[in-house]
Amino acid sequence: MSTFQAPKGTYDLLPPRSATFLAVREAISAPLRNSGYGYVETPGFENVELFSRGVGESTDIVSKEMYTLTTKGGDQLALRPEGTASVLRAALQGNLHKAGLLPVKLWYSGSYYRYERAQKGRYRHFSQVGAEAIGSEDPALDAELIILADQAYRTLGLRNFRVLLNSLGDKECRPVYREALQGFLRGLDLDAETVRRAEINPLRVLDDKREDVQKQLVGAPMLRDYLCDACKAYHEEVRALVTAAGVAFEDDEKLVRGLDYYTRTTFEFVHDGLGSQSAVGGGGRYDGLSEMIGGPSLPSVGWALGVDRTVLALEAEGVTLDIPAATSVFGVALGEEARRVLFGKVTELRRAGVAADFAFGGKGLKGAMKDANRSGARFAAVLGERDLAEGVVQLKDMQSGEQGPVALTDLVDVLRSRLA
Ligand code: AMP
């Protein structure tokens, strides 16, 4: 293994592709920031119980994929595999949930860790932008989040994605369904692992990707037929609000998702250009999570969109984002005194808010102009010894190729107005 090889299932974000990641995070969070969501940041690790109690002991995420560690002091910690449990924990700890302040609407962006079988689109370290609306049972919140995710993807220029929508019922109707499904599953010919799953988390079996399992599932009882009246009415209202916003969705009765805390509304955004790792984002309502982690009743809803897969989806659709060049002016100086003077001008430009860079490393004119080109700067400011003696700098418009002298003392003002 080479010393320079990042760990399996991870990769580095390097320029220029890294700029796309920043732009995607920005584009996903912009609609949230514009809709009353405040920024929250939580630690990269939490006490293990938060996830085992919250996400669920029987889920793959907790039972197989969590990076756990014991500190020298004996604390059991886990690198966060997802964001919702941490954000809810932070809201409770920070007392954001006091009556009158609900719903608490928060957004976040960060790194998440799962020990998964690595492949394209599935990494051990990945990046999500997420949103949570905590402490309110209102179908308009579920609808708002679905609509904002759709808006984010559309603003980015994505088209080939679909919204899948389902209701998982609540603590009244789901247990009845669970039992009916378990009764059905017990009559099937399943492997030991799946039999075990059917006992702990039967709904997850519906989600099994294997064809032989799916064949046996034909005729299984469907949750839709077991939803209580309250859940049905709630779901219809979510569907109506999303429809009224002009966001198309597909009802997917088998959409279960891999986390235990979901109730009622669940949804997933899938992209058709990504092969097996097609989910670009997902979320839903988690009315019981607060109580599961020891808090008061706080019905909530949220989503997390994967940044890595969103970038892959853009690439699959051939969408290139319009990312402005990072540098507007590139300084090229020839000779020691010119270097000193022009370096000072570059500093002045930066302080005046103009994005400026400089030919470092004592290169000759040819090499330095190559750097100027590569930087994408609109202007190159070239200062030779003779220019210096005359008190001017040669300003070259890199788009038109036009070039002319500008008084050194006027450089900052001239550039500011020409770039405006
Ligand atoms: P989840 O928390 O599993 O619902 O995931 C939400 C979103 O995060 C998914 O739709 C993916 O876009 C992204 N995601 C989850 N796990 C991974 C992973 N291992 N690698 C890359 N992206 C992931």
Short mmCIF file of C-alpha atoms in Angstrom, two decimals, residues 125-297:
data_model
loop_
_atom_site.label_atom_id
_atom_site.label_comp_id
_atom_site.label_asym_id
_atom_site.label_seq_id
_atom_site.Cartn_x
_atom_site.Cartn_y
_atom_site.Cartn_z
CA HIS A 125 -16.71 8.70 4.56
CA PHE A 126 -19.32 10.80 2.79
CA SER A 127 -20.90 14.17 2.99
CA GLN A 128 -24.49 15.23 3.59
CA VAL A 129 -26.49 18.41 3.84
CA GLY A 130 -29.53 17.89 6.02
CA ALA A 131 -32.56 19.63 7.46
CA GLU A 132 -34.73 18.89 10.49
CA ALA A 133 -38.02 20.49 11.56
CA ILE A 134 -38.41 19.51 15.20
CA GLY A 135 -41.41 19.47 17.48
CA SER A 136 -44.42 19.96 15.27
CA GLU A 137 -46.90 17.58 13.68
CA ASP A 138 -47.92 19.49 10.60
CA PRO A 139 -48.16 17.95 7.12
CA ALA A 140 -47.09 21.31 5.66
CA LEU A 141 -43.65 20.75 7.21
CA ASP A 142 -43.29 17.36 5.54
CA ALA A 143 -44.39 19.00 2.28
CA GLU A 144 -42.04 21.96 2.78
CA LEU A 145 -39.03 19.71 3.11
CA ILE A 146 -39.87 17.65 0.03
CA ILE A 147 -40.46 20.84 -1.96
CA LEU A 148 -37.18 22.42 -0.79
CA ALA A 149 -35.15 19.34 -1.72
CA ASP A 150 -36.78 19.34 -5.14
CA GLN A 151 -35.98 23.04 -5.50
CA ALA A 152 -32.32 22.41 -4.56
CA TYR A 153 -31.90 19.66 -7.16
CA ARG A 154 -33.65 21.71 -9.83
CA THR A 155 -31.56 24.81 -9.17
CA LEU A 156 -28.49 22.65 -9.65
CA GLY A 157 -29.85 21.66 -13.04
CA LEU A 158 -30.71 18.04 -12.25
CA ARG A 159 -33.66 16.61 -14.16
CA ASN A 160 -33.51 12.80 -14.08
CA PHE A 161 -34.51 12.33 -10.47
CA ARG A 162 -37.72 11.05 -8.97
CA VAL A 163 -39.39 11.48 -5.61
CA LEU A 164 -40.68 8.29 -3.97
CA LEU A 165 -43.23 8.73 -1.21
CA ASN A 166 -44.75 6.42 1.38
CA SER A 167 -46.30 6.42 4.83
CA LEU A 168 -45.00 4.04 7.48
CA GLY A 169 -47.92 4.55 9.86
CA ASP A 170 -47.62 5.41 13.52
CA LYS A 171 -47.54 3.69 16.88
CA GLU A 172 -51.24 2.85 16.56
CA CYS A 173 -51.35 1.15 13.20
CA ARG A 174 -47.82 0.02 12.49
CA PRO A 175 -47.65 -2.67 15.23
CA VAL A 176 -50.81 -4.29 13.83
CA TYR A 177 -49.31 -4.31 10.36
CA ARG A 178 -45.96 -5.51 11.68
CA GLU A 179 -47.63 -8.56 13.18
CA ALA A 180 -49.58 -9.32 10.02
CA LEU A 181 -46.39 -9.04 7.97
CA GLN A 182 -44.47 -11.23 10.41
CA GLY A 183 -47.18 -13.88 10.15
CA PHE A 184 -46.80 -13.81 6.37
CA LEU A 185 -42.98 -13.89 6.47
CA ARG A 186 -42.93 -16.89 8.82
CA GLY A 187 -44.58 -18.93 6.08
CA LEU A 188 -41.78 -18.23 3.57
CA ASP A 189 -38.60 -20.09 2.79
CA LEU A 190 -35.95 -17.57 3.84
CA ASP A 191 -32.29 -17.85 4.85
CA ALA A 192 -31.36 -17.68 8.55
CA GLU A 193 -30.24 -14.05 8.42
CA THR A 194 -33.49 -12.92 6.77
CA VAL A 195 -35.57 -14.98 9.22
CA ARG A 196 -33.78 -13.14 12.01
CA ARG A 197 -34.44 -9.81 10.34
CA ALA A 198 -38.12 -10.73 9.91
CA GLU A 199 -38.35 -11.13 13.66
CA ILE A 200 -36.52 -7.93 14.61
CA ASN A 201 -37.44 -5.59 11.78
CA PRO A 202 -39.90 -7.24 9.36
CA LEU A 203 -40.53 -4.09 7.30
CA ARG A 204 -36.90 -4.13 6.19
CA VAL A 205 -37.48 -7.49 4.49
CA LEU A 206 -39.78 -5.72 2.02
CA ASP A 207 -36.75 -3.72 0.98
CA ASP A 208 -34.65 -6.83 0.20
CA LYS A 209 -33.04 -6.38 -3.19
CA ARG A 210 -32.74 -10.12 -4.03
CA GLU A 211 -35.04 -11.40 -6.73
CA ASP A 212 -35.86 -14.74 -5.07
CA VAL A 213 -36.91 -12.88 -1.92
CA GLN A 214 -38.97 -10.37 -3.90
CA LYS A 215 -40.73 -13.26 -5.68
CA GLN A 216 -41.80 -14.74 -2.36
CA LEU A 217 -43.07 -11.35 -1.21
CA VAL A 218 -45.83 -11.26 -3.81
CA GLY A 219 -49.10 -11.16 -1.90
CA ALA A 220 -47.52 -9.85 1.31
CA PRO A 221 -49.83 -7.63 3.36
CA MET A 222 -49.25 -3.97 2.48
CA LEU A 223 -49.05 -1.19 5.04
CA ARG A 224 -51.38 0.98 2.98
CA ASP A 225 -54.23 -1.38 3.91
CA TYR A 226 -53.44 -1.06 7.61
CA LEU A 227 -52.96 2.71 8.00
CA CYS A 228 -55.22 4.19 10.69
CA ASP A 229 -57.54 7.05 9.74
CA ALA A 230 -55.28 9.69 11.27
CA CYS A 231 -52.26 8.45 9.32
CA LYS A 232 -54.27 8.21 6.12
CA ALA A 233 -55.58 11.77 6.46
CA TYR A 234 -52.10 13.06 7.31
CA HIS A 235 -50.59 11.35 4.30
CA GLU A 236 -53.29 12.63 1.96
CA GLU A 237 -52.63 16.18 3.15
CA VAL A 238 -48.87 15.83 2.50
CA ARG A 239 -49.58 14.46 -0.96
CA ALA A 240 -52.02 17.29 -1.72
CA LEU A 241 -49.59 20.02 -0.62
CA VAL A 242 -46.68 18.55 -2.58
CA THR A 243 -48.90 18.16 -5.64
CA ALA A 244 -50.16 21.75 -5.33
CA ALA A 245 -46.52 22.90 -5.38
CA GLY A 246 -46.09 21.20 -8.73
CA VAL A 247 -43.66 18.58 -7.43
CA ALA A 248 -44.30 15.21 -9.02
CA PHE A 249 -43.84 12.09 -6.88
CA GLU A 250 -44.45 8.37 -7.08
CA ASP A 251 -46.25 6.44 -4.37
CA ASP A 252 -43.92 3.62 -3.37
CA GLU A 253 -45.50 1.25 -0.90
CA LYS A 254 -42.27 -0.67 -0.43
CA LEU A 255 -40.21 2.34 0.56
CA VAL A 256 -39.04 1.53 4.09
CA ARG A 257 -35.57 3.05 4.54
CA GLY A 258 -32.84 1.67 6.73
CA LEU A 259 -33.43 3.56 9.95
CA ASP A 260 -35.82 2.51 12.70
CA TYR A 261 -37.01 5.90 13.76
CA TYR A 262 -39.26 6.76 10.83
CA THR A 263 -43.03 7.11 11.26
CA ARG A 264 -45.66 8.26 8.77
CA THR A 265 -44.12 10.22 5.88
CA THR A 266 -41.02 8.67 4.31
CA PHE A 267 -39.52 9.72 1.03
CA GLU A 268 -36.49 9.17 -1.09
CA PHE A 269 -34.97 11.05 -4.02
CA VAL A 270 -33.56 8.63 -6.57
CA HIS A 271 -31.52 9.45 -9.63
CA ASP A 272 -31.76 7.28 -12.70
CA GLY A 273 -28.16 7.73 -13.84
CA LEU A 274 -26.42 6.22 -10.82
CA GLY A 275 -26.85 2.46 -11.11
CA SER A 276 -27.32 0.59 -7.85
CA GLN A 277 -26.53 3.52 -5.55
CA SER A 278 -29.42 5.52 -6.89
CA ALA A 279 -30.66 7.24 -3.71
CA VAL A 280 -29.37 10.79 -3.73
CA GLY A 281 -31.31 11.79 -0.65
CA GLY A 282 -34.00 10.74 1.70
CA GLY A 283 -35.88 11.43 4.85
CA GLY A 284 -39.14 11.37 6.66
CA ARG A 285 -41.02 11.89 9.86
CA TYR A 286 -39.64 10.59 13.14
CA ASP A 287 -42.28 11.30 15.73
CA GLY A 288 -40.91 8.82 18.28
CA LEU A 289 -37.18 9.54 18.11
CA SER A 290 -37.05 12.13 20.87
CA GLU A 291 -38.65 9.73 23.34
CA MET A 292 -36.38 6.92 22.14
CA ILE A 293 -33.34 8.94 23.19
CA GLY A 294 -34.91 9.99 26.49
CA GLY A 295 -36.53 13.31 25.55
CA PRO A 296 -40.11 14.57 25.59
CA SER A 297 -42.54 13.92 22.76
#
